[in-house]
Short mmCIF file of C-alpha atoms in Angstrom, two decimals:
data_model
loop_
_atom_site.label_atom_id
_atom_site.label_comp_id
_atom_site.label_asym_id
_atom_site.label_seq_id
_atom_site.Cartn_x
_atom_site.Cartn_y
_atom_site.Cartn_z
CA MET A 1 -9.23 11.44 -57.96
CA SER A 2 -9.79 14.30 -60.33
CA ARG A 3 -13.12 16.09 -59.93
CA PHE A 4 -13.05 17.71 -63.49
CA CYS A 5 -10.74 17.18 -66.54
CA LEU A 6 -10.58 20.88 -67.35
CA ARG A 7 -11.02 24.10 -65.32
CA PRO A 8 -13.36 26.72 -66.48
CA PRO A 9 -11.58 29.54 -67.94
CA VAL A 10 -12.01 32.01 -65.28
CA LEU A 11 -10.51 29.40 -62.65
CA LEU A 12 -7.90 28.30 -64.94
CA VAL A 13 -6.34 31.86 -65.47
CA GLY A 14 -7.16 32.94 -61.79
CA ALA A 15 -5.37 30.03 -60.24
CA LEU A 16 -2.52 30.64 -62.66
CA VAL A 17 -2.13 34.33 -62.21
CA CYS A 18 -2.35 34.70 -58.35
CA GLY A 19 -2.48 32.37 -55.35
CA PRO A 20 -3.98 33.03 -51.79
CA ALA A 21 -2.06 35.10 -49.51
CA ILE A 22 -0.02 33.15 -47.00
CA ALA A 23 0.27 34.17 -43.35
CA VAL A 24 3.28 33.86 -41.41
CA PRO A 25 2.97 30.91 -39.02
CA GLY A 26 2.40 32.44 -35.45
CA ALA A 27 0.99 35.74 -36.68
CA ALA A 28 -2.63 36.79 -36.22
CA LEU A 29 -4.24 38.44 -39.16
CA ASP A 30 -3.29 39.30 -42.74
CA LEU A 31 -5.56 41.19 -45.19
CA TYR A 32 -5.04 41.17 -49.01
CA GLY A 33 -6.73 42.53 -52.10
CA ARG A 34 -6.51 41.87 -55.91
CA VAL A 35 -7.81 43.48 -58.87
CA GLY A 36 -7.48 41.97 -62.42
CA TRP A 37 -8.28 41.93 -66.05
CA THR A 38 -8.42 38.92 -68.24
CA HIS A 39 -9.28 38.27 -72.07
CA ASP A 40 -10.10 34.93 -73.47
CA ASP A 41 -10.66 34.45 -77.33
CA ASN A 42 -12.91 31.28 -76.69
CA LEU A 43 -14.69 31.82 -73.31
CA LEU A 44 -17.23 29.07 -73.57
CA ARG A 45 -14.87 26.62 -75.46
CA ILE A 46 -17.07 26.58 -78.58
CA PRO A 47 -15.80 24.08 -81.02
CA ASP A 48 -14.13 25.34 -84.20
CA ASP A 49 -17.16 24.38 -86.50
CA ALA A 50 -19.91 25.29 -84.25
CA PRO A 51 -21.62 28.85 -84.21
CA ALA A 52 -21.01 30.99 -81.16
CA PHE A 53 -23.60 32.34 -78.76
CA ASP A 54 -24.49 35.84 -79.94
CA ASN A 55 -21.84 35.41 -82.82
CA GLN A 56 -19.22 36.03 -79.84
CA ARG A 57 -16.51 33.83 -78.97
CA SER A 58 -14.05 36.13 -77.00
CA ASP A 59 -14.91 38.04 -73.75
CA SER A 60 -12.93 39.92 -71.11
CA TRP A 61 -13.82 40.27 -67.41
CA ARG A 62 -12.58 42.31 -64.24
CA THR A 63 -12.05 40.65 -60.97
CA LEU A 64 -11.97 42.39 -57.87
CA GLU A 65 -10.95 40.17 -54.68
CA PHE A 66 -10.63 40.85 -51.14
CA GLY A 67 -9.49 38.34 -48.33
CA ALA A 68 -8.15 37.65 -44.86
CA VAL A 69 -5.73 34.85 -43.41
CA TYR A 70 -5.77 34.25 -39.75
CA ASP A 71 -2.80 31.92 -38.76
CA ARG A 72 -2.06 31.49 -34.94
CA THR A 73 -0.17 29.03 -32.81
CA ILE A 74 -1.34 28.32 -29.36
CA SER A 75 1.03 26.10 -27.40
CA ARG A 76 1.13 22.96 -29.86
CA GLN A 77 -2.24 23.58 -31.56
CA ARG A 78 -2.14 25.76 -34.77
CA LEU A 79 -5.55 27.51 -36.05
CA VAL A 80 -5.46 28.49 -39.80
CA ALA A 81 -8.48 30.27 -41.55
CA HIS A 82 -8.56 31.84 -44.82
CA ALA A 83 -11.77 33.87 -46.30
CA LYS A 84 -12.06 35.30 -49.64
CA VAL A 85 -14.80 37.17 -51.50
CA SER A 86 -14.42 38.12 -55.24
CA LYS A 87 -16.64 39.81 -57.98
CA VAL A 88 -16.26 38.86 -61.43
CA SER A 89 -17.94 40.96 -64.26
CA PHE A 90 -17.78 40.24 -67.83
CA ASP A 91 -17.95 42.62 -70.62
CA HIS A 92 -20.12 40.93 -73.30
CA PHE A 93 -21.73 37.66 -71.41
CA ARG A 94 -23.11 39.58 -68.54
CA GLN A 95 -25.52 36.97 -67.39
CA LEU A 96 -22.28 35.12 -66.18
CA ASP A 97 -21.32 37.99 -63.71
CA TYR A 98 -21.07 36.39 -60.40
CA ASP A 99 -19.62 36.82 -56.61
CA GLY A 100 -17.33 34.23 -55.53
CA ARG A 101 -16.82 32.83 -52.15
CA ASP A 102 -13.75 30.66 -50.76
CA ILE A 103 -13.67 29.97 -47.16
CA GLN A 104 -11.58 27.48 -45.19
CA GLY A 105 -10.50 26.67 -41.84
CA THR A 106 -7.93 23.88 -40.61
CA TRP A 107 -7.03 22.99 -36.85
CA TYR A 108 -3.78 21.34 -36.83
CA TRP A 109 -3.94 19.26 -33.59
CA GLN A 110 -1.55 17.48 -31.52
CA LEU A 111 -1.98 15.45 -28.52
CA GLY A 112 1.00 14.41 -26.49
CA ASN A 113 4.14 13.27 -28.72
CA ARG A 114 2.32 10.40 -30.46
CA PHE A 115 -0.86 11.84 -31.96
CA GLU A 116 -1.30 14.58 -34.39
CA GLY A 117 -3.52 15.56 -37.27
CA ARG A 118 -5.92 17.90 -39.17
CA LEU A 119 -9.69 18.81 -38.74
CA GLY A 120 -11.45 21.21 -40.92
CA GLY A 121 -13.64 22.38 -43.54
CA SER A 122 -14.33 24.77 -46.65
CA TYR A 123 -16.88 26.32 -48.70
CA ALA A 124 -16.54 27.49 -52.33
CA GLN A 125 -18.63 29.18 -54.92
CA THR A 126 -17.42 29.56 -58.49
CA LEU A 127 -18.31 29.30 -62.11
CA ALA A 128 -18.65 25.49 -63.04
CA PRO A 129 -16.81 24.17 -66.26
CA TYR A 130 -18.46 24.61 -69.60
CA THR A 131 -16.04 22.11 -71.26
CA ASP A 132 -18.64 19.17 -71.37
CA PHE A 133 -21.77 21.30 -71.36
CA ARG A 134 -22.76 23.83 -74.06
CA SER A 135 -24.48 26.86 -72.68
CA ASP A 136 -23.94 30.58 -72.24
CA GLN A 137 -25.91 30.63 -68.96
CA ARG A 138 -24.19 30.94 -65.39
CA ASN A 139 -24.08 27.62 -63.58
CA LEU A 140 -22.46 28.38 -60.35
CA ARG A 141 -21.06 25.37 -58.53
CA LYS A 142 -21.19 25.23 -54.67
CA GLN A 143 -18.73 22.99 -52.95
CA ARG A 144 -18.96 21.94 -49.24
CA ARG A 145 -15.98 19.94 -47.64
CA GLY A 146 -15.47 18.51 -44.31
CA PHE A 147 -12.32 16.26 -43.40
CA PHE A 148 -10.58 14.78 -40.31
CA GLU A 149 -7.02 13.32 -40.43
CA GLY A 150 -5.33 11.61 -37.60
CA GLY A 151 -1.74 9.97 -37.28
CA TRP A 152 -0.40 7.73 -34.29
CA LYS A 153 3.30 7.41 -34.04
CA LEU A 154 3.79 3.81 -32.80
CA HIS A 155 7.58 3.88 -33.16
CA PRO A 156 10.06 6.69 -34.22
CA ARG A 157 10.05 5.03 -37.50
CA TRP A 158 6.50 3.73 -38.02
CA GLU A 159 3.31 5.53 -37.91
CA VAL A 160 -0.53 4.65 -38.69
CA ARG A 161 -2.70 7.44 -40.38
CA THR A 162 -6.50 7.45 -41.01
CA ALA A 163 -8.50 9.99 -42.73
CA PHE A 164 -12.15 10.95 -43.22
CA SER A 165 -13.76 13.44 -45.85
CA ARG A 166 -16.99 14.35 -47.39
CA ASP A 167 -17.32 16.70 -50.53
CA LYS A 168 -20.67 17.93 -51.50
CA TYR A 169 -21.44 19.55 -54.89
CA ASP A 170 -24.59 21.59 -55.85
CA TYR A 171 -25.40 23.17 -59.28
CA GLU A 172 -27.22 26.15 -59.87
CA LEU A 173 -28.87 25.36 -63.16
CA ASP A 174 -31.85 23.27 -63.10
CA VAL A 175 -30.68 21.02 -66.10
CA GLN A 176 -27.44 20.27 -64.34
CA ALA A 177 -29.31 19.11 -61.14
CA TYR A 178 -28.30 15.57 -61.97
CA ASN A 179 -24.93 16.42 -61.13
CA ASP A 180 -25.46 17.15 -57.41
CA ARG A 181 -23.46 14.59 -55.48
CA THR A 182 -21.98 13.72 -52.30
CA GLU A 183 -18.57 11.98 -52.26
CA ASP A 184 -17.28 10.22 -48.90
CA VAL A 185 -13.79 8.87 -48.70
CA VAL A 186 -12.15 6.69 -45.82
CA GLU A 187 -8.61 6.02 -45.85
CA LEU A 188 -6.24 4.02 -43.69
CA GLU A 189 -2.28 4.06 -44.15
CA GLY A 190 0.59 2.45 -42.56
CA ARG A 191 3.95 4.44 -43.07
CA TYR A 192 7.62 3.88 -42.55
CA LEU A 193 9.79 7.03 -41.87
CA ALA A 194 13.47 6.85 -42.83
CA ARG A 195 15.99 8.59 -41.08
CA SER A 196 16.97 10.37 -44.43
CA GLY A 197 13.63 12.00 -44.11
CA SER A 198 11.83 9.71 -47.01
CA ALA A 199 8.83 7.85 -46.18
CA VAL A 200 6.87 4.85 -47.79
CA GLY A 201 3.34 3.81 -46.91
CA LEU A 202 0.44 1.48 -47.92
CA VAL A 203 -2.82 3.15 -48.31
CA LEU A 204 -6.32 1.47 -48.28
CA ARG A 205 -9.04 3.88 -49.64
CA ARG A 206 -12.87 3.76 -50.45
CA ILE A 207 -14.78 6.43 -52.32
CA GLU A 208 -18.34 6.30 -52.43
CA GLY A 209 -20.46 8.61 -54.69
CA ASP A 210 -24.31 9.32 -53.96
CA TYR A 211 -25.83 11.31 -56.77
CA GLN A 212 -29.14 13.11 -55.35
CA ASN A 213 -30.89 13.10 -58.78
CA ARG A 214 -31.51 10.52 -61.50
CA ARG A 215 -29.88 11.51 -64.68
CA PRO A 216 -32.09 11.33 -67.84
CA PHE A 217 -31.22 8.93 -70.35
CA ALA A 218 -33.36 7.60 -73.21
CA LEU A 219 -36.74 6.96 -72.03
CA THR A 220 -35.61 6.38 -68.49
CA THR A 221 -33.53 7.83 -65.71
CA LEU A 222 -30.21 6.24 -64.32
CA THR A 223 -28.32 6.66 -61.06
CA ASP A 224 -24.47 7.73 -61.28
CA ASP A 225 -23.77 6.34 -57.85
CA PHE A 226 -20.38 4.69 -57.61
CA THR A 227 -18.09 2.88 -55.39
CA GLN A 228 -14.15 3.06 -55.91
CA ASP A 229 -11.84 0.88 -53.81
CA GLU A 230 -8.15 1.53 -53.82
CA LEU A 231 -4.79 -0.08 -52.61
CA LYS A 232 -2.09 2.23 -53.26
CA ALA A 233 1.49 2.74 -52.29
CA ARG A 234 2.48 6.39 -51.22
CA VAL A 235 6.27 7.24 -51.51
CA ASP A 236 8.07 10.34 -50.53
CA TRP A 237 11.63 9.76 -51.74
CA LYS A 238 14.53 12.22 -50.92
CA ALA A 239 16.49 10.72 -53.91
CA THR A 240 19.30 13.44 -53.33
CA GLY A 241 19.59 16.81 -51.70
CA ALA A 242 18.18 18.31 -54.78
CA THR A 243 15.64 15.60 -56.18
CA THR A 244 12.44 14.38 -54.51
CA LEU A 245 9.98 11.65 -55.87
CA GLN A 246 6.54 11.84 -54.84
CA ALA A 247 4.04 9.07 -55.71
CA LEU A 248 0.55 7.68 -54.62
CA ALA A 249 -0.03 4.96 -57.10
CA GLY A 250 -1.56 1.21 -57.09
CA TYR A 251 -4.59 -0.40 -57.94
CA ALA A 252 -8.23 0.88 -58.31
CA ARG A 253 -11.59 -1.00 -58.75
CA ARG A 254 -14.62 1.19 -59.72
CA LYS A 255 -18.15 -0.20 -59.55
CA GLN A 256 -21.19 1.72 -61.24
CA PRO A 257 -23.96 -0.79 -61.70
CA SER A 258 -26.12 0.99 -63.94
CA PHE A 259 -23.52 1.16 -66.85
CA GLY A 260 -22.67 -1.57 -68.97
CA ALA A 261 -20.81 -4.23 -66.98
CA GLY A 262 -20.82 -1.67 -64.27
CA ARG A 263 -17.14 -2.45 -63.25
CA THR A 264 -13.56 -1.34 -64.14
CA SER A 265 -10.28 -1.75 -62.40
CA GLY A 266 -6.65 -1.22 -63.25
CA ALA A 267 -3.51 0.94 -62.54
CA ASN A 268 -4.49 4.12 -60.81
CA GLY A 269 -2.27 6.89 -59.46
CA ARG A 270 0.15 9.83 -59.95
CA ALA A 271 3.64 10.40 -59.55
CA THR A 272 5.89 13.76 -59.47
CA ILE A 273 9.63 14.44 -59.67
CA LEU A 274 10.98 17.76 -58.08
CA HIS A 275 14.51 18.88 -58.99
CA GLU A 276 15.82 22.01 -57.10
CA PRO A 277 19.54 21.95 -58.11
CA GLY A 278 20.12 25.44 -56.37
CA GLY A 279 20.54 28.78 -57.88
CA LYS A 280 17.81 30.27 -60.16
CA MET A 281 16.14 27.28 -61.56
CA ARG A 282 13.69 24.74 -60.56
CA TYR A 283 12.01 21.71 -62.38
CA ARG A 284 9.04 19.50 -61.87
CA ALA A 285 7.40 16.74 -63.98
CA SER A 286 4.36 14.58 -63.31
CA VAL A 287 2.42 11.41 -64.83
CA TRP A 288 -0.96 10.05 -63.90
CA ARG A 289 -3.70 7.54 -64.72
CA ASP A 290 -6.90 7.87 -62.93
CA PHE A 291 -10.65 7.73 -63.17
CA ALA A 292 -12.78 10.92 -63.00
CA PRO A 293 -16.45 11.64 -63.16
CA LEU A 294 -17.95 13.51 -66.22
CA GLU A 295 -21.04 15.54 -66.60
CA SER A 296 -22.26 13.74 -70.02
CA TYR A 297 -25.35 12.19 -71.42
CA VAL A 298 -23.58 9.19 -73.08
CA VAL A 299 -20.65 8.32 -70.83
CA SER A 300 -20.47 7.62 -67.05
CA TYR A 301 -16.63 8.46 -66.32
CA THR A 302 -13.24 8.81 -67.90
CA LEU A 303 -10.02 7.31 -67.81
CA ASN A 304 -7.52 10.14 -67.98
CA LYS A 305 -3.62 9.35 -68.87
CA GLY A 306 -1.42 12.48 -68.84
CA VAL A 307 1.91 14.02 -68.36
CA SER A 308 3.17 17.49 -67.62
CA ALA A 309 6.34 19.27 -67.12
CA GLY A 310 7.45 22.75 -65.73
CA ALA A 311 10.04 25.01 -64.52
CA THR A 312 10.62 28.06 -62.32
CA TRP A 313 13.32 30.78 -63.18
CA ASP A 314 14.18 33.33 -60.36
CA PRO A 315 16.43 35.72 -62.44
CA GLY A 316 16.34 38.16 -59.45
CA ALA A 317 15.30 38.76 -55.90
CA ARG A 318 11.82 40.29 -57.11
CA LEU A 319 11.16 38.56 -60.48
CA ARG A 320 9.82 34.86 -60.94
CA VAL A 321 9.12 33.30 -64.23
CA GLU A 322 6.94 29.98 -64.45
CA ALA A 323 6.34 27.84 -67.49
CA ASP A 324 4.33 24.63 -67.68
CA ALA A 325 3.04 22.27 -70.36
CA ILE A 326 0.40 19.52 -69.97
CA TYR A 327 -0.76 16.79 -72.05
CA GLU A 328 -3.71 14.62 -71.20
CA ARG A 329 -5.77 11.94 -72.99
CA ARG A 330 -9.45 11.10 -71.95
CA ASN A 331 -10.81 7.66 -72.65
CA TYR A 332 -14.63 7.42 -72.06
CA ASN A 333 -16.67 4.60 -70.81
CA PRO A 334 -19.81 4.40 -72.74
CA ARG A 335 -23.22 3.64 -71.21
CA ASN A 336 -25.47 0.79 -72.56
CA VAL A 337 -25.08 2.26 -76.26
CA PRO A 338 -23.12 0.72 -79.06
CA ILE A 339 -20.10 3.22 -79.94
CA ALA A 340 -16.77 2.59 -81.17
CA ALA A 341 -14.17 2.84 -78.86
CA SER A 342 -12.00 5.09 -80.95
CA ALA A 343 -14.75 7.51 -81.09
CA LEU A 344 -14.82 7.70 -77.21
CA GLU A 345 -11.52 9.63 -76.61
CA ASP A 346 -10.11 13.05 -76.93
CA THR A 347 -6.90 14.96 -76.00
CA LEU A 348 -6.06 18.33 -74.23
CA ARG A 349 -2.98 20.37 -74.52
CA THR A 350 -2.26 23.11 -72.48
CA ALA A 351 0.75 25.72 -72.22
CA SER A 352 1.11 28.37 -69.88
CA LEU A 353 3.74 31.22 -69.07
CA LYS A 354 3.47 33.46 -65.97
CA ALA A 355 5.81 36.20 -64.58
CA THR A 356 5.55 37.85 -61.31
CA TRP A 357 7.17 41.13 -59.90
CA ALA A 358 7.27 42.03 -56.28
CA VAL A 359 7.21 45.66 -56.74
CA ARG A 360 7.41 45.91 -52.88
CA PRO A 361 7.49 43.25 -50.16
CA LYS A 362 3.70 43.49 -50.12
CA ILE A 363 2.85 44.38 -53.46
CA ALA A 364 3.05 42.29 -56.67
CA LEU A 365 2.05 42.49 -60.34
CA SER A 366 1.66 39.54 -62.53
CA ALA A 367 1.03 38.62 -66.11
CA ALA A 368 -0.02 35.20 -67.67
CA ALA A 369 -0.67 33.72 -71.04
CA ILE A 370 -2.45 30.26 -71.45
CA HIS A 371 -3.09 28.24 -74.70
CA GLN A 372 -5.44 25.25 -74.80
CA ALA A 373 -6.02 23.02 -77.67
CA ARG A 374 -8.37 19.98 -77.83
CA SER A 375 -9.03 17.34 -80.29
CA GLY A 376 -12.63 16.61 -79.33
CA SER A 377 -15.04 13.63 -79.75
CA PRO A 378 -18.15 14.31 -82.41
CA VAL A 379 -20.08 11.33 -80.92
CA LEU A 380 -19.99 13.05 -77.54
CA GLY A 381 -20.81 16.50 -78.82
CA ILE A 382 -17.36 17.71 -77.78
CA GLY A 383 -15.87 19.25 -80.80
CA LYS A 384 -12.31 20.39 -81.73
CA PHE A 385 -11.25 24.10 -80.18
CA THR A 386 -8.45 26.28 -79.33
CA SER A 387 -8.24 29.01 -76.73
CA THR A 388 -5.80 31.39 -75.64
CA SER A 389 -6.08 33.80 -72.59
CA PHE A 390 -4.10 36.81 -71.29
CA ALA A 391 -4.19 38.08 -67.92
CA ILE A 392 -2.69 40.98 -65.86
CA ASN A 393 -3.18 41.35 -62.04
CA ALA A 394 -1.89 43.60 -59.11
CA SER A 395 -2.31 42.24 -55.42
CA GLY A 396 -1.09 43.45 -52.23
CA GLN A 397 -1.14 42.64 -48.55
CA PHE A 398 -1.70 45.05 -45.64
#
């Protein structure tokens, strides 16, 4: 389930231009660093017909990042830990400067020949999205996550899996405190494993959202607590040697008693197809329909429908080019207020192009361009906007 429909510009560009360093399994420790510069011509996603903060829409920022990856295998157990710290400094909106944190740890455990799984946790501190909240003040979001996954192989072709996770979100600004929440997920799955490497399973899942603070609405306050039950099929189909279909899709029912009828249901899920014919090209495409929470005064959640397509080209051993396009429509569910359905939807289009050059085995230069366009919804106070970002980065492992 999507947490946010749009990433903040700093996250969007940072995730596209560079990814975390990956240690070689069995190795002990890898250190890495990155320095980057990014420019965005509409940093805070100000609508086209709205005045900008300080009469300034664009801004540039610099990122310094240092991290370490620990990866060690001991007998049948594997331990992986990743820690990253970053410093982000803006040229104009200096009040947004922040120190980022990203810490993750996972124990890939195995007990005998029939039991295996994962146990881990993570902590992240970064800038929260401004897409549904107009402000020029810093709003850091802290996310803490803990999870457990376990599998029991009943037979070479059959297995049962269970998973538990908890995500906790805290926001820096007092006016965003009503978005502080905890989400608990419980999952049970039965899966069939084919000789070809394909797999198909049936998944039962429950998601419970608990909001610590009540949201102001009219002359009272409301709770955003929700429960979502899902019944889905998980498919990993090796259609050919070059094509794979991955899907998790089915039926979902969401209950939020404080909003309107307080209940909605329907098809929910995502499907992705990967095609790797060999040579220098790889292709990917996805389609999805899911419910997502939204930080808004007049709606409780969104129903997102989207498609994406992308390709990766490796023209040489040291050069890689990636291109992606995304289209997403959000349909909003109103609170207890009379709003025409046609006024409660908007669309987002995103196109990106990234190139990476491996100067040396452990040194890489990258550049990226991203364009976003949004139709907006005046009723929700979300206007039409466009944004174009450019970024360059240098990273190295040592």
